[in-house]
């Protein structure tokens, strides 16, 4: 039983296997309907078995067990009966994913290669996650990803028991969410004339227009599809920086006394634009209107508002911004940014939601009640946790999967820190500097996929996998806290089986020996670029 992520406990019962056949049934109470529906559809497609409804005590049976935590489950497989007991709907979904794994890699196909020989191995499995937030960020702002590819990515997250899709919807290079009261955000802000190719130092352009956006119906579909698989979609709407696409659509949002915002287009460079929002009351009302529609689309507890990499030059040069600082009794531009974040923290809290932002929201004072995505290493997360704020650890040095996977010159667009599969497996989200009370504020961890260098699902596959498999085990399983004590060799052995499942799913992961031939780009950029890319 080469299960990934590793369960809390698993005992193989080799004399207790359960062969499946056309008479095998699937039963569940109404509270576990999502898991039942998903499991029947998935296993029936792969095996060709109907898995019709049955009676308790036989077949594949899902039951609720209130003694278990919401995401916990137990599986007991004996001849004629596979019992999945779950603490709640989420636990049932994760247990259903484990049942699929137990059937082997061919259970990941959409059509049967055979109709016989399907066997659930006799076993006793007990399992529960380490962290409540097990996430992956998908950046659809830099390069738009069609809805079908987003739904596929949701399936891949759920297959690895990752339960948060952080969807980065807006940035300088594109606005991807339809806002009906502000139609120019997508009419104008969703499209740029061209894109950079590779790292920004190259100054190369492809001269192909690029863009796209999700309608509100698309996003409702994505959210519902994800929820039925145990995945929460957390939207990110960037402010006050990373907003040139919004300013290009509505020039009055910018600092009009220092730049001709009417002449701005959606940015075609990578990096960080200096064109940021002004801090007027009108701009606050505008983004309240944006967020009113966002809250209708995304029922998640958290809403991510960025808050990072906001250049202050325009505010320093703007008479209007300086007057705003004096009017509000603020000390400087950092506090002006903090004022904006605090405003929306209160605004979200009044509506029963919570703000989360990148660790720059610590600058000028952390907004009360806000949570932090710690990306610039562990420092911001440590400071936030010690101050009693919840933290999601996603340090760029460890879990930015747009960064290269090896040091060779044939890696496609070889930027950032080298982070191998083993590096990811030895990543520990909870810093030793935190005592027990502060450590409880680390609510989870997240891997980030920024898409400057990924313009297709194929590129995302290559950079995400198999590293995302290792990350999933770090986020789910109770591994030794000391990274050196982790059994990477054992993980690699289990991964050998799991890669066959990824093959069945059509995932174009990076082979252990290096890039696929179509991805090798020797000599394009010269030697690999040292250090991180210039953005998150």
XYZ file of C-alpha atoms in Angstrom, residues 138-139 143-146 149 152 208 210 451-463 508 518-519 521:
27
model
C -2.558 29.329 -8.912
C -1.684 32.627 -10.602
C -1.106 34.107 -17.752
C -4.797 33.327 -18.040
C -5.719 29.660 -17.621
C -8.925 28.405 -19.250
C -7.632 23.680 -16.814
C -8.419 19.897 -13.734
C 1.041 38.224 -29.064
C -2.881 37.862 -24.243
C 2.765 32.134 -13.851
C 5.161 34.631 -15.445
C 7.025 31.610 -16.826
C 4.049 29.267 -17.197
C 1.651 29.990 -20.047
C -0.101 26.610 -20.223
C -1.282 23.671 -18.145
C 1.702 21.711 -19.501
C 4.133 24.214 -17.986
C 2.212 24.163 -14.696
C 2.395 20.364 -14.620
C 6.148 20.451 -15.124
C 6.863 22.945 -12.362
C 3.321 15.968 -17.528
C 10.189 19.720 -25.541
C 11.009 21.672 -22.378
C 15.959 25.214 -23.685
